[in-house]
Amino acid sequence: MDYRILGPLQVVDAGTPIDIGSRQQRALLALLLLDRNRMISTDRIIEALWPDDPVGKERTLWVYISRLRAILEPEREAHAKSRVLVTRDHGYSLVVEPLDVDVGRFEQLIAAGRRLVRSDPPEASRLLRDGLALWHGSVLEEFAYEDFAQAESVRLEELRLVALEDRIDADIRSSRHREVLGDLEKLALEHPHRERIVALLMIALYRSGRQADALRAFGSYRGRVGDELGIEPSPELKLIEEQVLLHDVRLAPPAERAAVEAPGSAANPFKGLRAFGEGDTARFFGRDRMISDLVRRINSGSRLLALVGASGSGKSSVLGAGLVPALRKGAVEGSEEWPIAQMVPGSRPFRELEAALLRSRLDAPESLGYLLDDPEDGIMRACLRLLDDPSGRVVIVIDQFEELFMLGASPSERDRFVRNLEVALDDAHHRVLVAIGLRADFYGRPLEYHRFAQLIGEGIVNVVPLTPDELEVAAQEPAAAAGVVFETPLMVQLLTDVAGRVGGLPMFQFALTELFERRDGGILTLEAYEQMGGCSGVVARRAEDLFLELEPNEREAAKQLFLRLVTIVEEGAWGRRRVPASEIVTIAADTVTLQGVLEKFGRHRLLTFDRDDITGGPTVEVAHEALLSEWPRLRRWIDEGQEDVLHRARLAVALAEWTAADEKPDYLLSGE
């Protein structure tokens, strides 16, 4: 027998529906099926079937039981005990195999499907579809309003909705995001307060290229639950909004994630304003002599390498795409086995270092925070925790070391961090190697620490502009790999404009990036270069052109955005600032407007999008400090808004200290 309750009550035998009898008799079978394989007392059955007139119904119940036995076991001999509808003490039990009831098959299929949603989405979708196909209406449709059916009906309908969400989730993971939009939009109307549906709708819209609609879906939901329920969306849903806003690669379909580099990215061999990283080794040229010098210094016993140069001199690229890959390839004896932790200090240098150290080994411990809490030996102890071989070394690469001295890190944490570095670098066994990139205009700040100043003096490496020959190699080699060539007059003009120019590398790379986008077939032309305004004007011109294309409300959002991406130290020096999306979304009431600004500037590589190594949340940052100095409009905004930027930076420091102190009241103004 096949029992069906996911719709009208049915009993099917060998494909043929069976007549169960009167409505009351059908209600009895429905009740027994809801509590299958469990004893239901006679009193409970009578109360459920005849709630208004229970007196004297025992004999009527017995008649119904007898008829059901005859229907469900037509071949049972007279007076033989029933094996299906069994009499228990003061009650009855319907004995059935779990898979003989459609509910059992449904629950089995969806459980199997849910286990595979992440690992095998197509198979998960198939199983979940098969389970959902067992439904032919609402649970026990004709008894939907009976009290005895309410609890199980609610449970199964919720299970059905969850299974439908899981099936849509599996389809989205299988890159069928466009196909599910209709289902999701219908579900969103039917269940306006159900957050998971909104999350799935936002992801499907984003993957379908409808980022603005995804943000509108979030805004509508936020307004609805705020007005009607007085609540805020969950942190998980807010994170999806942030990921949509900043084009987080984790929202891209799995098959596309490896190829996604940034919003609007193409197969461009040049980096724009972004620094070269470890994954760019194959297109990083021109710094062979400097990399060889760094390796030689390490072989000679250097403990600290301090790459000092002007903003735009290429320090970050030498570290990330030069030194680190060289060490991984064994340029120094045994270095291929050394853990390498790469970080920028940010406002939480110890937490950033912990995250970097944990990333440096696949079998790293769960935490190093308890070691890093030591006032002097924390970094040394954490590094030793990572070493299996006492003769090994841990490499700490700290890019943008100047961030320690900007408003963000508290003075006490900065002092402790530098002291910890001094202790680690003074290790008699040289088990810690530190390489830093430091902006030249901040060179005096670490010299305030006597021992650290000595170490910098021993390990300083001046990062000077590339020679014309090096610049030509840096341009020609990636271009050749991409199948394009330079007009000879163009290369001559490029070298004339950039050679010897301090901090000119970002503009050089940005000009190459723009030239590739404007190539004539496979040729990069002088005409296109001149139309761009040359190296000197290309960054400012692109930024200004993009700004002028914005609508008035977008322009105001752009101004507020860029001012959030700047930090200023007490002396008035400025720098770029990585900002979490959770802060960015507060800039404009209309996130769709903000998204348009981010998309335009991100597509042209003036903004970069990444994720916080500690929280995992998406972040946005000016692609290079060159934009802050080259774009006159932005410089004017910074000059006009210095006080506001300083105030916000100081507030951020105070907030970080309060948070680090477990939000103790002592850190708050008392009002007295």
XYZ file of C-alpha atoms in Angstrom:
672
model
C 0.000 0.000 0.000
C 1.099 3.541 -0.795
C -0.199 6.179 1.613
C -0.321 9.826 0.497
C -0.996 12.825 2.712
C 0.959 15.551 0.827
C -2.262 16.693 -0.780
C -5.684 14.992 -0.633
C -5.640 11.783 1.416
C -5.084 8.760 -0.832
C -4.311 5.071 -0.474
C -3.015 3.465 -3.644
C -2.603 -0.257 -4.216
C -0.584 -1.329 -7.253
C -1.220 2.023 -8.894
C -4.979 1.991 -8.248
C -6.565 4.388 -5.727
C -8.693 2.694 -3.051
C -12.046 3.992 -1.827
C -11.546 4.633 1.878
C -15.177 5.359 2.625
C -16.964 8.163 4.431
C -15.352 11.432 5.431
C -15.252 10.397 9.086
C -13.563 7.140 8.217
C -11.045 9.043 6.083
C -10.435 11.392 9.009
C -9.673 8.373 11.211
C -7.080 7.097 8.700
C -5.577 10.584 8.414
C -5.207 10.766 12.187
C -3.575 7.322 12.303
C -1.192 8.248 9.483
C -0.086 11.422 11.241
C 0.900 9.286 14.258
C 1.924 6.204 12.267
C 3.718 3.460 14.176
C 2.672 5.039 17.484
C -0.246 4.086 19.704
C -3.124 6.581 19.776
C -5.507 6.219 22.674
C -9.185 5.663 22.092
C -10.009 8.809 24.066
C -7.759 10.921 21.863
C -9.241 9.521 18.665
C -12.796 10.199 19.845
C -11.895 13.702 20.970
C -10.331 14.430 17.572
C -13.159 12.989 15.456
C -16.165 14.019 17.571
C -15.024 17.021 19.617
C -18.568 18.349 20.097
C -20.297 15.027 20.817
C -17.866 12.414 22.207
C -20.368 10.493 24.379
C -21.060 6.955 23.234
C -18.788 6.985 20.233
C -16.678 3.942 21.209
C -18.805 1.537 19.160
C -18.848 3.874 16.152
C -15.061 4.061 16.345
C -14.818 0.255 16.497
C -16.948 0.009 13.327
C -14.665 2.424 11.493
C -11.599 0.506 12.679
C -13.086 -2.738 11.435
C -13.905 -1.289 8.019
C -10.431 0.218 7.655
C -8.860 -3.147 8.453
C -10.901 -4.743 5.708
C -9.885 -2.033 3.232
C -6.192 -2.022 4.113
C -5.861 -5.826 4.414
C -8.384 -7.311 1.963
C -6.724 -10.752 2.030
C -6.682 -11.084 5.813
C -8.637 -14.130 7.012
C -11.620 -13.631 9.299
C -10.706 -13.346 12.956
C -6.986 -13.210 12.117
C -4.998 -10.507 13.868
C -4.344 -7.403 11.852
C -0.721 -6.607 11.092
C -1.514 -3.118 9.785
C -4.101 -1.601 12.102
C -3.062 -3.062 15.440
C -5.047 -2.916 18.684
C -2.954 -1.747 21.641
C -3.859 -1.162 25.266
C -6.683 1.344 25.136
C -5.858 2.418 21.599
C -4.732 1.656 18.058
C -1.592 1.912 15.932
C -1.186 2.004 12.146
C 1.949 -0.001 11.316
C 3.591 1.042 8.040
C 7.076 1.164 6.590
C 8.462 4.733 6.497
C 8.820 4.744 2.702
C 5.250 3.478 2.233
C 4.090 6.998 3.114
C 4.874 9.900 0.781
C 6.024 11.944 3.771
C 8.728 9.378 4.508
C 9.976 9.444 0.938
C 9.857 13.245 0.912
C 11.898 13.568 4.099
C 14.457 11.041 2.886
C 14.934 12.797 -0.457
C 15.273 16.280 0.974
C 17.678 15.138 3.691
C 19.885 13.558 1.011
C 19.584 16.657 -1.172
C 20.457 19.108 1.599
C 23.668 17.209 2.338
C 24.811 17.779 -1.252
C 23.863 21.434 -1.796
C 27.456 22.628 -1.393
C 29.406 19.619 -2.642
C 27.233 18.503 -5.587
C 24.600 21.162 -6.394
C 23.207 19.506 -9.584
C 22.556 16.216 -7.777
C 21.159 18.088 -4.783
C 18.744 19.920 -7.077
C 17.604 16.640 -8.648
C 16.915 14.992 -5.281
C 15.118 18.041 -3.922
C 12.997 18.331 -7.066
C 12.036 14.669 -6.759
C 11.023 15.244 -3.151
C 8.988 18.352 -3.939
C 7.277 16.532 -6.817
C 5.569 14.289 -4.235
C 3.375 17.205 -3.209
C -0.034 17.497 -4.858
C -1.599 20.206 -2.710
C -1.625 21.173 0.948
C -1.166 18.556 3.688
C -4.343 16.438 4.057
C -6.141 19.027 1.986
C -9.692 18.129 3.032
C -8.759 18.197 6.726
C -6.656 21.343 6.592
C -8.835 23.095 9.194
C -9.186 20.180 11.585
C -7.357 20.639 14.881
C -5.715 17.208 14.732
C -3.958 18.087 11.454
C -2.695 21.549 12.344
C 0.646 20.839 14.003
C 1.893 18.352 11.413
C 0.578 20.469 8.577
C 2.571 23.492 9.810
C 5.710 21.369 10.233
C 5.506 19.824 6.780
C 4.672 23.087 5.029
C 7.727 24.673 6.647
C 9.815 21.675 5.573
C 8.462 22.048 2.055
C 9.415 25.729 1.959
C 12.907 24.994 3.283
C 13.301 22.270 0.640
C 12.228 24.744 -2.039
C 14.797 27.258 -0.770
C 17.448 24.534 -0.768
C 16.556 23.535 -4.321
C 16.843 27.167 -5.463
C 20.137 27.471 -3.583
C 21.443 24.386 -5.394
C 20.281 25.777 -8.740
C 22.046 29.086 -8.087
C 25.223 27.189 -7.208
C 24.789 25.295 -10.501
C 24.797 28.641 -12.380
C 21.059 28.489 -13.058
C 20.528 31.844 -11.356
C 18.475 33.340 -14.173
C 16.125 30.346 -14.246
C 15.161 30.704 -10.579
C 14.403 34.432 -10.583
C 10.724 33.909 -11.338
C 10.316 31.420 -8.478
C 12.171 33.714 -6.085
C 10.184 36.814 -6.957
C 6.948 34.881 -6.435
C 8.172 33.491 -3.112
C 9.238 36.960 -1.972
C 5.682 38.189 -2.492
C 4.178 35.176 -0.700
C 6.637 35.331 2.234
C 7.613 39.006 2.578
C 9.348 38.544 5.958
C 11.378 35.450 5.097
C 15.006 36.505 5.053
C 16.557 33.532 3.290
C 14.375 34.132 0.244
C 15.629 37.721 0.104
C 19.224 36.492 0.394
C 18.787 34.017 -2.454
C 17.008 36.636 -4.558
C 19.841 39.118 -4.034
C 22.476 36.553 -5.050
C 20.513 35.456 -8.120
C 19.981 39.074 -9.197
C 23.653 39.894 -8.650
C 24.817 36.913 -10.704
C 22.382 37.908 -13.432
C 24.080 41.288 -13.730
C 21.316 43.133 -11.881
C 23.313 44.557 -8.975
C 21.052 47.562 -8.539
C 17.965 45.339 -8.307
C 19.740 43.207 -5.703
C 20.362 46.302 -3.578
C 16.764 47.428 -4.062
C 15.548 44.019 -2.868
C 17.563 44.478 0.317
C 16.318 48.037 0.785
C 12.691 46.984 0.362
C 13.083 44.138 2.852
C 14.867 46.357 5.375
C 12.125 48.968 5.195
C 9.386 46.340 5.429
C 10.681 44.490 8.507
C 11.624 47.777 10.134
C 8.174 49.305 9.672
C 6.124 46.170 10.316
C 8.223 44.230 12.842
C 10.565 46.847 14.281
C 13.686 44.782 13.541
C 16.838 45.042 11.422
C 18.030 42.506 8.847
C 20.463 39.945 10.221
C 24.249 40.489 10.000
C 24.355 37.704 7.400
C 21.954 39.530 5.083
C 23.751 42.835 5.642
C 26.969 41.100 4.597
C 25.367 40.083 1.296
C 24.392 43.717 0.734
C 28.006 44.724 1.350
C 29.277 41.993 -0.993
C 26.906 43.130 -3.745
C 27.935 46.742 -3.240
C 31.655 45.954 -3.525
C 31.394 43.185 -6.132
C 32.840 40.619 -3.734
C 34.254 37.730 -5.756
C 32.613 35.254 -3.359
C 29.237 36.123 -4.854
C 30.374 35.142 -8.343
C 29.435 31.685 -9.690
C 32.029 29.086 -8.585
C 33.222 28.482 -12.145
C 33.946 32.189 -12.583
C 35.587 32.963 -9.242
C 39.092 32.009 -10.289
C 38.868 34.317 -13.282
C 37.329 37.269 -11.456
C 39.921 39.839 -10.493
C 37.872 42.990 -10.032
C 34.655 44.533 -11.316
C 34.908 44.970 -15.037
C 38.268 43.174 -15.270
C 39.345 41.734 -18.599
C 42.428 39.934 -19.894
C 44.480 43.090 -19.472
C 48.159 42.246 -18.823
C 48.779 45.489 -16.919
C 47.865 46.319 -13.325
C 46.511 49.846 -13.440
C 47.177 51.475 -10.077
C 47.257 48.218 -8.149
C 50.474 46.723 -6.827
C 51.784 43.454 -8.237
C 51.196 40.511 -5.949
C 52.456 36.970 -5.639
C 50.041 35.798 -8.314
C 51.450 38.330 -10.803
C 54.993 36.964 -10.948
C 54.641 35.987 -14.600
C 53.995 39.614 -15.629
C 56.297 41.385 -13.177
C 59.476 42.642 -14.857
C 62.175 45.232 -14.386
C 63.264 44.619 -10.786
C 65.651 41.670 -11.211
C 68.649 43.549 -9.823
C 66.815 44.703 -6.717
C 65.410 41.234 -6.021
C 68.902 39.754 -6.382
C 70.210 42.355 -3.940
C 67.518 41.464 -1.384
C 68.367 37.757 -1.676
C 72.082 38.545 -1.304
C 71.408 40.534 1.862
C 69.441 37.659 3.395
C 72.230 35.230 2.560
C 74.631 37.640 4.250
C 72.644 37.500 7.486
C 70.298 40.486 7.262
C 67.424 40.248 9.729
C 65.480 43.320 8.612
C 64.991 44.551 5.059
C 63.510 48.056 4.939
C 62.426 49.031 1.433
C 62.094 52.801 1.561
C 60.859 54.900 -1.315
C 58.410 57.525 -2.420
C 54.765 56.682 -2.868
C 54.553 54.990 -6.248
C 58.136 53.743 -6.306
C 57.080 50.087 -6.439
C 57.886 48.881 -2.897
C 54.754 46.749 -2.582
C 55.345 45.077 -5.936
C 58.983 44.256 -5.142
C 57.896 42.612 -1.892
C 54.803 40.794 -3.158
C 55.773 39.798 -6.691
C 59.565 39.758 -6.290
C 60.948 38.797 -2.901
C 58.188 36.458 -1.719
C 58.118 34.279 -4.884
C 61.936 34.152 -4.868
C 61.966 32.813 -1.305
C 59.244 30.291 -2.101
C 61.409 28.997 -4.965
C 64.399 28.469 -2.665
C 66.483 31.516 -3.597
C 67.934 31.247 -0.064
C 68.901 27.786 1.148
C 65.836 26.215 2.786
C 63.599 29.231 2.131
C 61.092 27.138 0.183
C 60.095 25.655 3.569
C 59.850 28.917 5.474
C 56.396 30.165 6.519
C 55.825 33.601 4.949
C 53.282 35.909 6.585
C 52.245 38.912 4.466
C 50.307 41.776 6.057
C 49.616 45.484 6.271
C 49.317 46.929 9.793
C 45.945 48.677 9.529
C 44.435 49.796 12.817
C 44.919 46.370 14.464
C 48.503 45.296 13.722
C 48.575 42.328 16.105
C 45.321 40.902 14.781
C 46.508 41.442 11.218
C 49.769 39.665 12.048
C 47.957 36.757 13.667
C 45.785 36.312 10.570
C 48.886 36.466 8.336
C 50.797 33.924 10.427
C 47.845 31.538 10.456
C 47.626 31.784 6.651
C 51.300 30.997 6.265
C 50.862 27.294 7.062
C 48.156 24.844 6.113
C 48.515 23.091 9.474
C 48.683 26.260 11.550
C 47.105 26.214 15.025
C 43.622 27.616 15.503
C 44.867 30.703 17.309
C 48.057 32.582 18.172
C 46.419 35.467 19.993
C 47.299 34.152 23.443
C 50.996 34.241 22.448
C 50.863 37.651 20.773
C 49.418 39.160 23.952
C 52.889 39.094 25.527
C 54.116 42.708 25.894
C 57.568 42.006 24.407
C 57.989 38.389 23.303
C 54.624 37.871 21.619
C 55.791 37.949 17.996
C 58.810 35.768 18.770
C 56.720 33.178 20.614
C 54.069 33.104 17.861
C 56.736 32.583 15.188
C 58.387 29.764 17.127
C 54.975 28.079 17.410
C 54.974 27.790 13.594
C 58.451 26.285 13.245
C 58.924 22.514 13.137
C 62.638 22.771 12.354
C 64.696 24.730 14.917
C 66.945 25.876 12.050
C 64.029 27.240 10.042
C 62.889 30.837 9.773
C 59.607 32.717 9.698
C 59.378 35.595 7.226
C 57.128 38.535 8.130
C 56.434 40.869 5.216
C 54.852 44.149 6.359
C 53.761 46.310 3.459
C 52.698 49.940 4.007
C 54.532 50.027 7.324
C 53.643 53.711 7.573
C 50.102 52.691 8.520
C 51.408 52.113 12.050
C 51.954 55.855 12.351
C 48.696 57.040 10.868
C 45.553 57.650 12.865
C 44.140 54.174 13.221
C 46.491 52.154 15.394
C 46.579 53.356 18.997
C 49.954 54.701 20.230
C 50.162 52.018 22.914
C 49.579 49.195 20.441
C 52.048 50.759 17.992
C 54.756 50.929 20.681
C 54.121 47.337 21.724
C 54.213 46.148 18.103
C 57.566 47.824 17.388
C 59.007 46.516 20.672
C 57.898 43.002 19.760
C 59.593 43.328 16.371
C 62.819 44.466 18.054
C 62.835 41.428 20.335
C 62.110 39.036 17.460
C 64.832 40.573 15.282
C 67.385 40.326 18.119
C 66.901 36.556 18.357
C 70.387 35.046 18.515
C 69.399 32.250 16.126
C 68.000 34.596 13.460
C 64.728 32.664 13.289
C 62.648 35.687 12.263
C 63.211 37.689 9.094
C 61.229 40.909 8.625
C 60.823 42.819 5.354
C 58.950 46.123 5.401
C 57.841 48.612 2.801
C 57.944 52.184 4.113
C 56.953 55.440 2.453
C 59.904 57.838 2.385
C 57.982 60.723 3.954
C 57.393 58.510 7.021
C 61.032 57.433 7.320
C 61.586 59.496 10.461
C 58.754 57.912 12.429
C 60.223 54.444 13.082
C 63.563 56.142 13.860
C 61.923 57.353 17.087
C 62.526 53.822 18.416
C 66.259 53.570 19.151
C 66.863 49.844 18.574
C 64.519 49.681 15.597
C 66.303 52.684 14.064
C 69.609 50.788 14.288
C 68.085 47.759 12.568
C 66.605 49.898 9.787
C 69.960 51.558 9.259
C 71.542 48.143 8.727
C 68.841 46.927 6.359
C 67.690 49.952 4.379
C 67.105 49.437 0.651
C 66.358 52.556 -1.359
C 63.673 51.850 -3.939
C 64.638 54.120 -6.819
C 62.871 54.676 -10.153
C 63.324 52.087 -12.872
C 65.920 52.806 -15.547
C 64.722 53.255 -19.147
C 65.864 49.709 -19.970
C 63.937 48.312 -16.991
C 60.828 50.317 -17.887
C 60.922 49.003 -21.432
C 61.137 45.410 -20.217
C 58.307 46.037 -17.732
C 56.082 47.184 -20.608
C 57.198 44.941 -23.484
C 57.148 41.545 -21.778
C 53.502 41.561 -20.526
C 52.362 43.099 -23.821
C 54.062 40.356 -25.821
C 52.434 37.686 -23.644
C 49.046 39.276 -24.412
C 49.783 39.427 -28.150
C 50.070 43.201 -28.526
C 52.949 45.444 -29.628
C 53.921 49.074 -29.112
C 54.372 51.580 -31.874
C 58.019 52.647 -31.691
C 57.176 56.357 -31.217
C 54.851 55.401 -28.356
C 57.561 53.511 -26.466
C 59.981 56.398 -26.944
C 57.403 58.843 -25.562
C 56.543 56.602 -22.607
C 60.183 56.306 -21.581
C 60.711 60.036 -22.005
C 57.720 60.817 -19.762
C 58.464 58.320 -16.978
C 62.210 57.586 -16.801
C 63.724 59.141 -13.672
C 60.371 60.370 -12.386
C 60.009 59.689 -8.663
C 56.756 57.870 -7.936
C 55.917 57.565 -11.616
C 55.357 53.794 -11.767
C 51.620 53.854 -10.914
C 50.935 56.372 -13.690
C 53.103 54.323 -16.047
C 51.148 51.142 -15.312
C 47.823 52.963 -15.434
C 48.717 54.456 -18.822
C 49.626 50.988 -20.106
C 46.332 49.634 -18.793
C 44.365 52.372 -20.535
C 46.372 51.911 -23.747
C 45.509 48.230 -23.793
C 41.822 49.096 -23.486
C 42.189 51.525 -26.439
C 44.392 49.269 -28.605
C 43.969 49.298 -32.368
C 43.783 45.603 -33.133
C 47.025 44.316 -31.653
C 48.820 47.674 -31.615
C 49.205 50.220 -28.822
C 49.378 53.618 -30.483
C 50.886 57.019 -29.774
C 47.633 58.661 -30.889
C 45.683 56.908 -28.127
C 48.354 57.875 -25.611
C 48.149 61.533 -26.544
C 44.341 61.469 -26.402
C 44.613 60.120 -22.837
C 46.789 63.036 -21.777
C 49.992 61.039 -21.414
C 51.350 59.561 -18.180
C 51.159 62.852 -16.338
C 47.464 63.361 -16.885
C 45.994 59.907 -17.416
C 44.979 59.192 -13.815
C 43.526 62.636 -13.162
C 41.776 62.751 -16.525
C 40.178 59.339 -16.102
C 39.025 60.145 -12.571
C 37.643 63.531 -13.591
C 35.882 62.112 -16.664
C 34.238 59.458 -14.520
C 33.166 62.058 -11.970
C 31.628 64.289 -14.621
C 29.633 61.335 -15.973
C 27.913 60.938 -12.595
C 24.471 62.253 -11.748
C 24.297 64.999 -9.074
C 23.359 62.579 -6.280
C 26.148 60.219 -7.394
C 28.679 63.068 -7.275
C 27.878 63.801 -3.646
C 28.130 60.081 -2.842
C 31.504 59.976 -4.651
C 32.830 62.876 -2.574
C 31.777 61.249 0.695
C 33.167 57.898 -0.450
C 36.626 59.195 -1.314
C 36.870 61.200 1.895
C 36.179 57.973 3.814
C 39.033 56.321 1.927
C 41.580 58.869 3.204
C 43.320 59.081 6.551
C 45.442 61.969 7.818
C 48.127 61.898 10.504
C 48.509 64.677 13.007
C 51.256 66.384 10.979
C 48.932 66.683 7.993
C 50.379 63.878 5.869
C 47.724 61.772 4.201
C 47.357 58.198 3.099
C 44.788 55.801 1.746
C 42.626 53.775 4.061
C 41.024 50.362 3.652
C 37.388 50.704 4.619
C 34.991 47.852 5.419
C 31.778 47.704 3.450
C 29.819 47.975 6.696
C 31.076 51.563 6.931
C 30.650 52.318 3.233
C 26.937 51.483 3.243
C 26.311 54.310 5.704
C 27.511 56.959 3.237
C 24.313 57.207 1.192
C 20.717 56.404 2.024
C 20.349 54.995 -1.487
C 22.878 52.187 -1.845
C 21.977 51.865 -5.536
C 23.453 55.322 -6.080
C 26.576 54.351 -4.161
C 26.851 51.103 -6.088
C 26.938 53.014 -9.353
C 29.872 55.098 -8.117
C 31.791 52.065 -6.871
C 31.159 50.161 -10.081
C 32.391 52.970 -12.342
C 35.574 53.732 -10.439
C 36.228 50.036 -9.788
C 35.815 49.073 -13.441
C 38.557 51.532 -14.358
C 40.850 50.256 -11.582
C 40.828 53.430 -9.513
C 39.355 51.503 -6.585
C 40.285 48.023 -5.444
C 38.049 45.551 -3.683
C 39.300 42.928 -1.261
C 38.285 41.328 1.999
C 39.343 41.819 5.592
C 41.736 39.044 6.639
C 40.258 38.997 10.137
C 36.498 39.364 9.647
C 36.283 38.115 6.065
C 34.056 41.075 5.205
C 34.535 42.964 1.919
C 36.635 46.129 1.843
C 37.279 48.985 -0.579
C 40.385 51.103 -1.000
C 41.848 53.702 -3.349
C 43.961 51.693 -5.791
C 47.051 53.793 -5.125
C 48.009 56.948 -3.258
C 48.876 58.419 -6.652
C 45.180 59.117 -7.150
C 45.126 61.232 -3.981
C 47.894 63.472 -5.279
C 47.184 63.454 -9.026
C 43.450 64.184 -9.042
C 43.001 67.907 -8.266
C 39.353 67.556 -7.283
C 40.192 64.936 -4.669
C 43.082 67.013 -3.338
C 40.657 69.931 -2.969
C 38.159 67.739 -1.126
C 40.905 66.567 1.226
C 42.111 70.100 1.909
C 38.564 71.307 2.568
C 37.636 68.326 4.735
C 40.827 67.833 6.754
C 39.186 68.596 10.083
C 36.332 66.183 9.443
C 38.739 63.463 8.307
C 40.920 63.973 11.383
C 37.899 63.937 13.673
C 36.608 60.720 12.128
C 40.058 59.112 12.348
C 40.415 60.007 16.031
C 36.940 58.686 16.703
C 37.858 55.434 14.939
C 40.928 55.072 17.175
C 38.870 55.715 20.302
C 36.232 53.241 19.184
C 38.889 50.593 18.487
C 40.405 51.095 21.953
C 36.985 50.892 23.604
C 36.183 47.700 21.692
C 39.573 46.180 22.572
C 38.867 46.981 26.238
C 35.613 44.955 26.116
C 33.586 48.170 25.939
C 34.376 49.221 29.484
C 32.440 52.313 30.660
C 35.720 53.942 31.735
C 36.433 54.677 28.054
C 33.210 56.666 27.600
C 32.545 60.330 28.301
C 30.644 60.647 31.558
C 29.049 64.031 30.918
C 30.301 65.364 34.241
